[in-house]
PDB file of C-alpha atoms in Angstrom:
ATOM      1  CA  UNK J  56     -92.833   1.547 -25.996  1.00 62.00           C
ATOM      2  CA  UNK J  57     -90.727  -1.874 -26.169  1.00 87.00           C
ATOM      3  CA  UNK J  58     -90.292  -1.487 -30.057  1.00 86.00           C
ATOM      4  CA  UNK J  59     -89.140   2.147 -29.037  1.00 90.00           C
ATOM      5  CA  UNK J  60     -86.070   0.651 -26.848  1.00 91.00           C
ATOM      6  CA  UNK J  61     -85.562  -1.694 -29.579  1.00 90.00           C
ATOM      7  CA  UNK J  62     -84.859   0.766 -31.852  1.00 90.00           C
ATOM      8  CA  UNK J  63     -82.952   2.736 -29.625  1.00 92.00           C
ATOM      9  CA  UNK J  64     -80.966  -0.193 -28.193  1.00 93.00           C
ATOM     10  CA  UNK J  65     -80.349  -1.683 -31.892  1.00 92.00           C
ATOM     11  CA  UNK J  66     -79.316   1.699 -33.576  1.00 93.00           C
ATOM     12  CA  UNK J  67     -77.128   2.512 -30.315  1.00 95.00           C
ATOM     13  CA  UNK J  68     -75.130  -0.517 -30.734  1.00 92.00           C
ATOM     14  CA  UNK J  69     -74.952  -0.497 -34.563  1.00 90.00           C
ATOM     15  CA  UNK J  70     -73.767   3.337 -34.863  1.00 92.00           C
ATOM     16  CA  UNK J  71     -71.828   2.988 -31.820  1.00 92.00           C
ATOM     17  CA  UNK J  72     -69.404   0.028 -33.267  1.00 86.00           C
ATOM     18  CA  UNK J  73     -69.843   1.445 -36.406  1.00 83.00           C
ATOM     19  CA  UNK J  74     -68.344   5.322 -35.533  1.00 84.00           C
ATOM     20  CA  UNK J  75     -65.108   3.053 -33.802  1.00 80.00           C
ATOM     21  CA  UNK J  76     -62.231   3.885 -35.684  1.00 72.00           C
ATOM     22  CA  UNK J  77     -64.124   6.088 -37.891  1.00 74.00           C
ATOM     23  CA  UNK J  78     -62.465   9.392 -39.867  1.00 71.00           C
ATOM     24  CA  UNK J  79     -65.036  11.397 -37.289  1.00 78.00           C
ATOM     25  CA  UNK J  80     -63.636  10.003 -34.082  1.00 79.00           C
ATOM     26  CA  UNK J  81     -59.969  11.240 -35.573  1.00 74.00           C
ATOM     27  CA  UNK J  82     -61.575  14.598 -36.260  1.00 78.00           C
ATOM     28  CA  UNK J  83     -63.115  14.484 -32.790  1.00 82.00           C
ATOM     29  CA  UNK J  84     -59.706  14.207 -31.335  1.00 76.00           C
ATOM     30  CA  UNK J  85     -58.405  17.002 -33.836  1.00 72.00           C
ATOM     31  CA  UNK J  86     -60.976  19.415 -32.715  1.00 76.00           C
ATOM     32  CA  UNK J  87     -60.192  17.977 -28.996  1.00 77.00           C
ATOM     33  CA  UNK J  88     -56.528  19.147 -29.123  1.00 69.00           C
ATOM     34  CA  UNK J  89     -57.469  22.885 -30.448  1.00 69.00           C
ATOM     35  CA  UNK J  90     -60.733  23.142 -28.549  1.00 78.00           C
ATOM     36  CA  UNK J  91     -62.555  22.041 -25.329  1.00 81.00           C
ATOM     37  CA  UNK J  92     -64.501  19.183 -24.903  1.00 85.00           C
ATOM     38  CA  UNK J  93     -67.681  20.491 -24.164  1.00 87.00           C
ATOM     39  CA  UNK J  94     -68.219  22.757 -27.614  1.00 88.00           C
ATOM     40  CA  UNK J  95     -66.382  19.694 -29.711  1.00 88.00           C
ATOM     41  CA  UNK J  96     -69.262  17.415 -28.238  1.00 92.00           C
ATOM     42  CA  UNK J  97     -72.118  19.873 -28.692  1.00 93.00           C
ATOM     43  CA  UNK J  98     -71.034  20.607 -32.250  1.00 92.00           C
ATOM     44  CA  UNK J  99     -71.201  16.693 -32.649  1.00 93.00           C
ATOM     45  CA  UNK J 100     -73.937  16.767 -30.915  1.00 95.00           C
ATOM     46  CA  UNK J 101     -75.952  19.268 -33.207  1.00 95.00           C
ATOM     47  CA  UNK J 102     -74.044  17.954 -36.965  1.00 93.00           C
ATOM     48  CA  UNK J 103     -75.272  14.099 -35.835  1.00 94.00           C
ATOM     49  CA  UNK J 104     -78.582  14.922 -34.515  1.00 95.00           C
ATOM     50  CA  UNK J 105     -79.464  16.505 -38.326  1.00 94.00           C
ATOM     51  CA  UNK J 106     -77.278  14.127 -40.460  1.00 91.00           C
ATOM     52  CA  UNK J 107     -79.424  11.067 -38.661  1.00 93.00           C
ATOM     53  CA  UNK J 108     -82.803  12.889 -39.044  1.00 94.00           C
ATOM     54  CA  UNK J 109     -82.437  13.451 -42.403  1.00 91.00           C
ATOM     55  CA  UNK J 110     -81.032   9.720 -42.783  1.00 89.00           C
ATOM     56  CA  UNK J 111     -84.161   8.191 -40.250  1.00 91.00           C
ATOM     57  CA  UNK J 112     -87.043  10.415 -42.648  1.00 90.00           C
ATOM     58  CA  UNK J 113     -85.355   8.497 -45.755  1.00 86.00           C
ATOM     59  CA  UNK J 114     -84.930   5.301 -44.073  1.00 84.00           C
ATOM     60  CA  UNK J 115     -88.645   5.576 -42.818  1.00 82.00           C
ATOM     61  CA  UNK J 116     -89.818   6.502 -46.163  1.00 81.00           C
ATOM     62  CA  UNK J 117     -88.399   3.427 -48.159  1.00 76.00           C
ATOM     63  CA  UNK J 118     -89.699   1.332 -45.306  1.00 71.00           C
ATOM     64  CA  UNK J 119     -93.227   2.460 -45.462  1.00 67.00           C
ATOM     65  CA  UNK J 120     -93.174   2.151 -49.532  1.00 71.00           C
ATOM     66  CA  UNK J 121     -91.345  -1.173 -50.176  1.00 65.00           C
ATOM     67  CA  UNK J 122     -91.738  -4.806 -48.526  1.00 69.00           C
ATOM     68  CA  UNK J 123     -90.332  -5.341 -45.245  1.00 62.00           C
ATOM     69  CA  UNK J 124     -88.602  -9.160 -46.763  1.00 72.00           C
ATOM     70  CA  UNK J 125     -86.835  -7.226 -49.621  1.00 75.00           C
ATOM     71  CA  UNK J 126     -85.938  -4.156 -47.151  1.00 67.00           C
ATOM     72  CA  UNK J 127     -84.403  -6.995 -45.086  1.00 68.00           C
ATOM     73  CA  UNK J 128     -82.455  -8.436 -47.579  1.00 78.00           C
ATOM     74  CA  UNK J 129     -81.043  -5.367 -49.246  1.00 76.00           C
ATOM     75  CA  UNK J 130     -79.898  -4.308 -45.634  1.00 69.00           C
ATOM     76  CA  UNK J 131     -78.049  -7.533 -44.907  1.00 77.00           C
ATOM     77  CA  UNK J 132     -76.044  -6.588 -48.274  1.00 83.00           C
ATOM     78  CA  UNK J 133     -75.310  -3.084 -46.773  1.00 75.00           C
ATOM     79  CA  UNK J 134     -74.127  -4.886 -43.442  1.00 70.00           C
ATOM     80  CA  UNK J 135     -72.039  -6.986 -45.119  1.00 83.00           C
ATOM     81  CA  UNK J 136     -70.666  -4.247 -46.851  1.00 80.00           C
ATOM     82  CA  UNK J 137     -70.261  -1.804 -44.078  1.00 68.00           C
ATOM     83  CA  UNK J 138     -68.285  -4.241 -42.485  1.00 75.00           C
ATOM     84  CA  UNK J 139     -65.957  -4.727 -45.236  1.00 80.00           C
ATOM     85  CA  UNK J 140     -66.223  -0.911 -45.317  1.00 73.00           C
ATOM     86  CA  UNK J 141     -64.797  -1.014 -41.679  1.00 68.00           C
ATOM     87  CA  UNK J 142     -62.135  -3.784 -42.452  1.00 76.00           C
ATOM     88  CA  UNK J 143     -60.931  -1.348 -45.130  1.00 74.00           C
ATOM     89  CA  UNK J 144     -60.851   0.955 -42.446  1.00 64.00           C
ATOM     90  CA  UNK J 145     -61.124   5.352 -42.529  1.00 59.00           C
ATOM     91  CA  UNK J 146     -58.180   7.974 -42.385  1.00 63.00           C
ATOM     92  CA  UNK J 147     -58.252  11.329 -41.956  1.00 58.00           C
ATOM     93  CA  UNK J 148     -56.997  13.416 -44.986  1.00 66.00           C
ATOM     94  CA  UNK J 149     -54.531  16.165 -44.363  1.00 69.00           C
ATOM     95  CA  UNK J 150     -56.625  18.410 -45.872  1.00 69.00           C
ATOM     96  CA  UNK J 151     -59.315  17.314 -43.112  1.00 62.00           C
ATOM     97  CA  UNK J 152     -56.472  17.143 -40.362  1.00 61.00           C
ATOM     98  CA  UNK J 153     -55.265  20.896 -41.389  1.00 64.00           C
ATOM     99  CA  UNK J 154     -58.908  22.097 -41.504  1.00 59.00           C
ATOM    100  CA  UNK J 155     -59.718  20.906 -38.109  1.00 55.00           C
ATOM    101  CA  UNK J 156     -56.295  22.539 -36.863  1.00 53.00           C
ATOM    102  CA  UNK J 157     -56.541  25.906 -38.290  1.00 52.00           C
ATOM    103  CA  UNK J 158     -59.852  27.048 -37.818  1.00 52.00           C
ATOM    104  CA  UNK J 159     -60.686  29.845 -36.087  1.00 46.00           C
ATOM    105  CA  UNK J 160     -64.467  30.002 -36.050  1.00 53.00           C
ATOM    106  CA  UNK J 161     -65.965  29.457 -32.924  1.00 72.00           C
ATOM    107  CA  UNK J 162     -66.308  26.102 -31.833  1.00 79.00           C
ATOM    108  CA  UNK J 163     -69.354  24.833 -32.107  1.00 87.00           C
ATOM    109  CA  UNK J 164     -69.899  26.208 -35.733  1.00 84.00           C
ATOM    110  CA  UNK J 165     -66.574  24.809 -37.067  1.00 78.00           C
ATOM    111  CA  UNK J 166     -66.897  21.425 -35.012  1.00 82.00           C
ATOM    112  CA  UNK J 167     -70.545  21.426 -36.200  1.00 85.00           C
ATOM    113  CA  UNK J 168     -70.404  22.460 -40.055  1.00 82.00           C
ATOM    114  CA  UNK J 169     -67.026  19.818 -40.378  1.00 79.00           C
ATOM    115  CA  UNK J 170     -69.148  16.637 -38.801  1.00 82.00           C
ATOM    116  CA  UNK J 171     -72.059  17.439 -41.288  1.00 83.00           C
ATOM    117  CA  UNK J 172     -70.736  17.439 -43.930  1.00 77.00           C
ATOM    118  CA  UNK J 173     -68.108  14.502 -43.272  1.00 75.00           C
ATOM    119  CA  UNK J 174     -70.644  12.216 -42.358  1.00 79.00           C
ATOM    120  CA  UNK J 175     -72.991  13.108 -45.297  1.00 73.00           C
ATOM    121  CA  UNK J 176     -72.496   9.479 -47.175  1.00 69.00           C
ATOM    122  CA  UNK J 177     -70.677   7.898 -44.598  1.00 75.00           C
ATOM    123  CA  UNK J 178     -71.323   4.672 -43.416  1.00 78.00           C
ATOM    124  CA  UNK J 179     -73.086   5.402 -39.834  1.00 83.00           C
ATOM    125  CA  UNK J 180     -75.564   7.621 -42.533  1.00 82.00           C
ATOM    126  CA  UNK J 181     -76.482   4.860 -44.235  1.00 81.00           C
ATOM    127  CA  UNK J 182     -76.328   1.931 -41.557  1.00 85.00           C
ATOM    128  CA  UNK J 183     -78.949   4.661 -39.753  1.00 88.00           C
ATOM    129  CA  UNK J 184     -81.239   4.794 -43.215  1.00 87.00           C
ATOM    130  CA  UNK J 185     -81.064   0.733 -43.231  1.00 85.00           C
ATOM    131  CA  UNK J 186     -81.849   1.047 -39.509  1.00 88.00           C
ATOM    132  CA  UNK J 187     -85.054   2.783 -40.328  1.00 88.00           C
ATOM    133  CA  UNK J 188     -86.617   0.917 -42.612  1.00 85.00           C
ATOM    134  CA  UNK J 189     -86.598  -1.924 -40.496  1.00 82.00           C
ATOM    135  CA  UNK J 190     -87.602  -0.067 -37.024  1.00 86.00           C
ATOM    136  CA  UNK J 191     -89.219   3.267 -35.660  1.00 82.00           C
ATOM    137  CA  UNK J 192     -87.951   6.296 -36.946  1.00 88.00           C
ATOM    138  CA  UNK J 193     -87.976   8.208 -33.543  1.00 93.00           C
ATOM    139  CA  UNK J 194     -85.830   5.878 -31.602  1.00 93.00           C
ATOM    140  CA  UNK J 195     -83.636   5.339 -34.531  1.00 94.00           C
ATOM    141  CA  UNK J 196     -82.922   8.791 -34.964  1.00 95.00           C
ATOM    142  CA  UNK J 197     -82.309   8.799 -31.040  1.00 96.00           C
ATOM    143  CA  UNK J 198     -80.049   5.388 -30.436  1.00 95.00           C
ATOM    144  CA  UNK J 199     -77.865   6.988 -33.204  1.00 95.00           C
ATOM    145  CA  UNK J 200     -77.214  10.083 -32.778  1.00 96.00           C
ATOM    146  CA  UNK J 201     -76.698   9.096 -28.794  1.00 96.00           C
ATOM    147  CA  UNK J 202     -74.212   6.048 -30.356  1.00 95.00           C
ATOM    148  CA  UNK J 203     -72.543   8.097 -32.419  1.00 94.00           C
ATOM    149  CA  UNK J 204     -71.883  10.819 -30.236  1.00 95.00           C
ATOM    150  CA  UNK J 205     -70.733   8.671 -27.227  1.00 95.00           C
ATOM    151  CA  UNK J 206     -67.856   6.847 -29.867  1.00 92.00           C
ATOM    152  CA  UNK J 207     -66.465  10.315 -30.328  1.00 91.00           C
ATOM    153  CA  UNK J 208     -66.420  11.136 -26.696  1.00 92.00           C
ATOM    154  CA  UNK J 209     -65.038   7.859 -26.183  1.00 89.00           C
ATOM    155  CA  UNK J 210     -62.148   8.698 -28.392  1.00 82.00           C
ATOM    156  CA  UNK J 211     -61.473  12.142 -27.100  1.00 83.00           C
ATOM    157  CA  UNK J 212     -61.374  10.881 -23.153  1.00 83.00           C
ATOM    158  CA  UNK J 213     -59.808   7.911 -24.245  1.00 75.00           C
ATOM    159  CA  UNK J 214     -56.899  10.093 -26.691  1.00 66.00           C
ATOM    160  CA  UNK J 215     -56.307  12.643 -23.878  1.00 66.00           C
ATOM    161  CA  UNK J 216     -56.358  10.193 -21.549  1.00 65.00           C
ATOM    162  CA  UNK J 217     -53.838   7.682 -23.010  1.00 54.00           C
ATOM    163  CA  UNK J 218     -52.314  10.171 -25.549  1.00 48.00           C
ATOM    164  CA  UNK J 219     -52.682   6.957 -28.166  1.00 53.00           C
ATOM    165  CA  UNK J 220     -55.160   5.608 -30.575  1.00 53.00           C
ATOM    166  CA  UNK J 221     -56.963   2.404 -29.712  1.00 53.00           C
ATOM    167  CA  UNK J 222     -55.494  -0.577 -31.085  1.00 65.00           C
ATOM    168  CA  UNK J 223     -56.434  -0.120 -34.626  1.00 64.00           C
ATOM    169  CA  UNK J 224     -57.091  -3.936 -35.705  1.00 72.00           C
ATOM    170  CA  UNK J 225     -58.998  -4.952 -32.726  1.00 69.00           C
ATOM    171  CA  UNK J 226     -61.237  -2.403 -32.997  1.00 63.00           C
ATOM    172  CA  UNK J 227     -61.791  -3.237 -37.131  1.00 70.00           C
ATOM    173  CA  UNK J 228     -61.947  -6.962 -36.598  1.00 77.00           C
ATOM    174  CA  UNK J 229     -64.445  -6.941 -34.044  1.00 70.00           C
ATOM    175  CA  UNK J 230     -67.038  -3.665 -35.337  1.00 66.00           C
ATOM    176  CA  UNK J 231     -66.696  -5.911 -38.961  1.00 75.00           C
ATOM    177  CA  UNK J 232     -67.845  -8.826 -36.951  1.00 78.00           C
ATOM    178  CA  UNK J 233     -70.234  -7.088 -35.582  1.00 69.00           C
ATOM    179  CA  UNK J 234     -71.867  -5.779 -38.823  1.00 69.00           C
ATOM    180  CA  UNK J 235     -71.312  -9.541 -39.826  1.00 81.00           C
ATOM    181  CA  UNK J 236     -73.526 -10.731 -37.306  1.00 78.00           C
ATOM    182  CA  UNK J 237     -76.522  -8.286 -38.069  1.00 70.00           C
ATOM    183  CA  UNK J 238     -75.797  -8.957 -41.963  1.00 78.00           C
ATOM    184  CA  UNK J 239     -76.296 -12.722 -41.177  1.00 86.00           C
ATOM    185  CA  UNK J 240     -79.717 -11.843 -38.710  1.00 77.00           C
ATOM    186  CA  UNK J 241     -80.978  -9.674 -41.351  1.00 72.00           C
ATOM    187  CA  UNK J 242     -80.194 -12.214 -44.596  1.00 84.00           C
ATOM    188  CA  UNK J 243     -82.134 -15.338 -42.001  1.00 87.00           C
ATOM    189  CA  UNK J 244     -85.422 -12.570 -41.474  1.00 75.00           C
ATOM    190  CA  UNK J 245     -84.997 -11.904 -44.968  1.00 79.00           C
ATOM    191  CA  UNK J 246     -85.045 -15.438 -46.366  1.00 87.00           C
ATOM    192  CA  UNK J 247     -88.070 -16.640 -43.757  1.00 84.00           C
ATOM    193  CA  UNK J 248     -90.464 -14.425 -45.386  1.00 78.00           C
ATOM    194  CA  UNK J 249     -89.323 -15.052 -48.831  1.00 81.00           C
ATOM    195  CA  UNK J 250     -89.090 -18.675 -48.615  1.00 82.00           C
TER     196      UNK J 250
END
């Protein structure tokens, strides 16, 4: 049960910080504005829940097939990256922006079928495949579909709220330190069992 809550408590925070500022909290907003909250979120919801099983089965796979100090190590690369990922920082694409205004589907669908496939490749899909190799599937694929889902609810209360963003460089300074920090973790398990 404990490395359960791990899992769920490590790929909570991760995906969480990771989903701030991310192209899917702007389309959250988007679909916000048109729609109400409650469809938006369970079209998140649904699109998250598959995108991070799919992303925990690979994730569990490669962990069960190659050795956990070379899983480690490869992971603190992605960290790093993700984080420069996250410096670099997201925007939503007009052609994004005008599909998430115009449509006329019902909610859930459109909400649903737009998360999908935006987050196929993104970087909470792969920071929830390096998640898995490293802990259980189950409560991987729970902490991030729960973290990832709570960051875009965040930024549709938040948006309506506040009618503004939050402060764009806070928020990418401190998720890249963030992914810094479990880079750094993940290099020090990495080089223990190599060393």
């Amino acid at each position: 049960m404990s490395a359960f809550l791990a899992a769920l408590a490590i790929s909570f925070g991760v995906i969480f910080v990771a989903e701030l500022g991310d192209k899917s909290q702007l389309m959250a907003l988007t679909f916000a504005t048109r729609f109400r909250t409650v469809p938006v979120l369970i079209g998140i919801t649904i699109a998250t829940a598959v995108v991070h099983l799919v992303s925990v089965a690979v994730g569990y796979g490669l962990g069960a097939a190659l050795p956990t100090a070379w899983i480690s190590l490869v992971a603190a690369i992605a960290f790093f990256g993700f984080g420069a990922w996250t410096l670099r920082g997201d925007k939503l694409t007009d052609d994004e922006r005008n599909k998430a205004e115009r449509t006329t589907r019902s909610a859930i669908i459109a909400v649903g079928v737009s998360f999908f496939l935006a987050e196929l490749g993104d970087k909470t899909m792969l920071a929830t495949i390096t998640l898995a190799t490293q802990h259980g599937w189950f409560g991987t694929w729970i902490g991030s579909t729960i973290g990832m889902v709570a960051a875009d609810a965040l930024a549709i209360v938040v948006g309506r709220q506040l009618g503004r963003h939050l402060p764009e460089k806070a928020i990418k300074y401190g998720a890249s330190a963030l992914f810094a920090v479990f880079g750094i973790w993940l290099l020090i398990e990495a080089l223990r069992e190599l060393l």
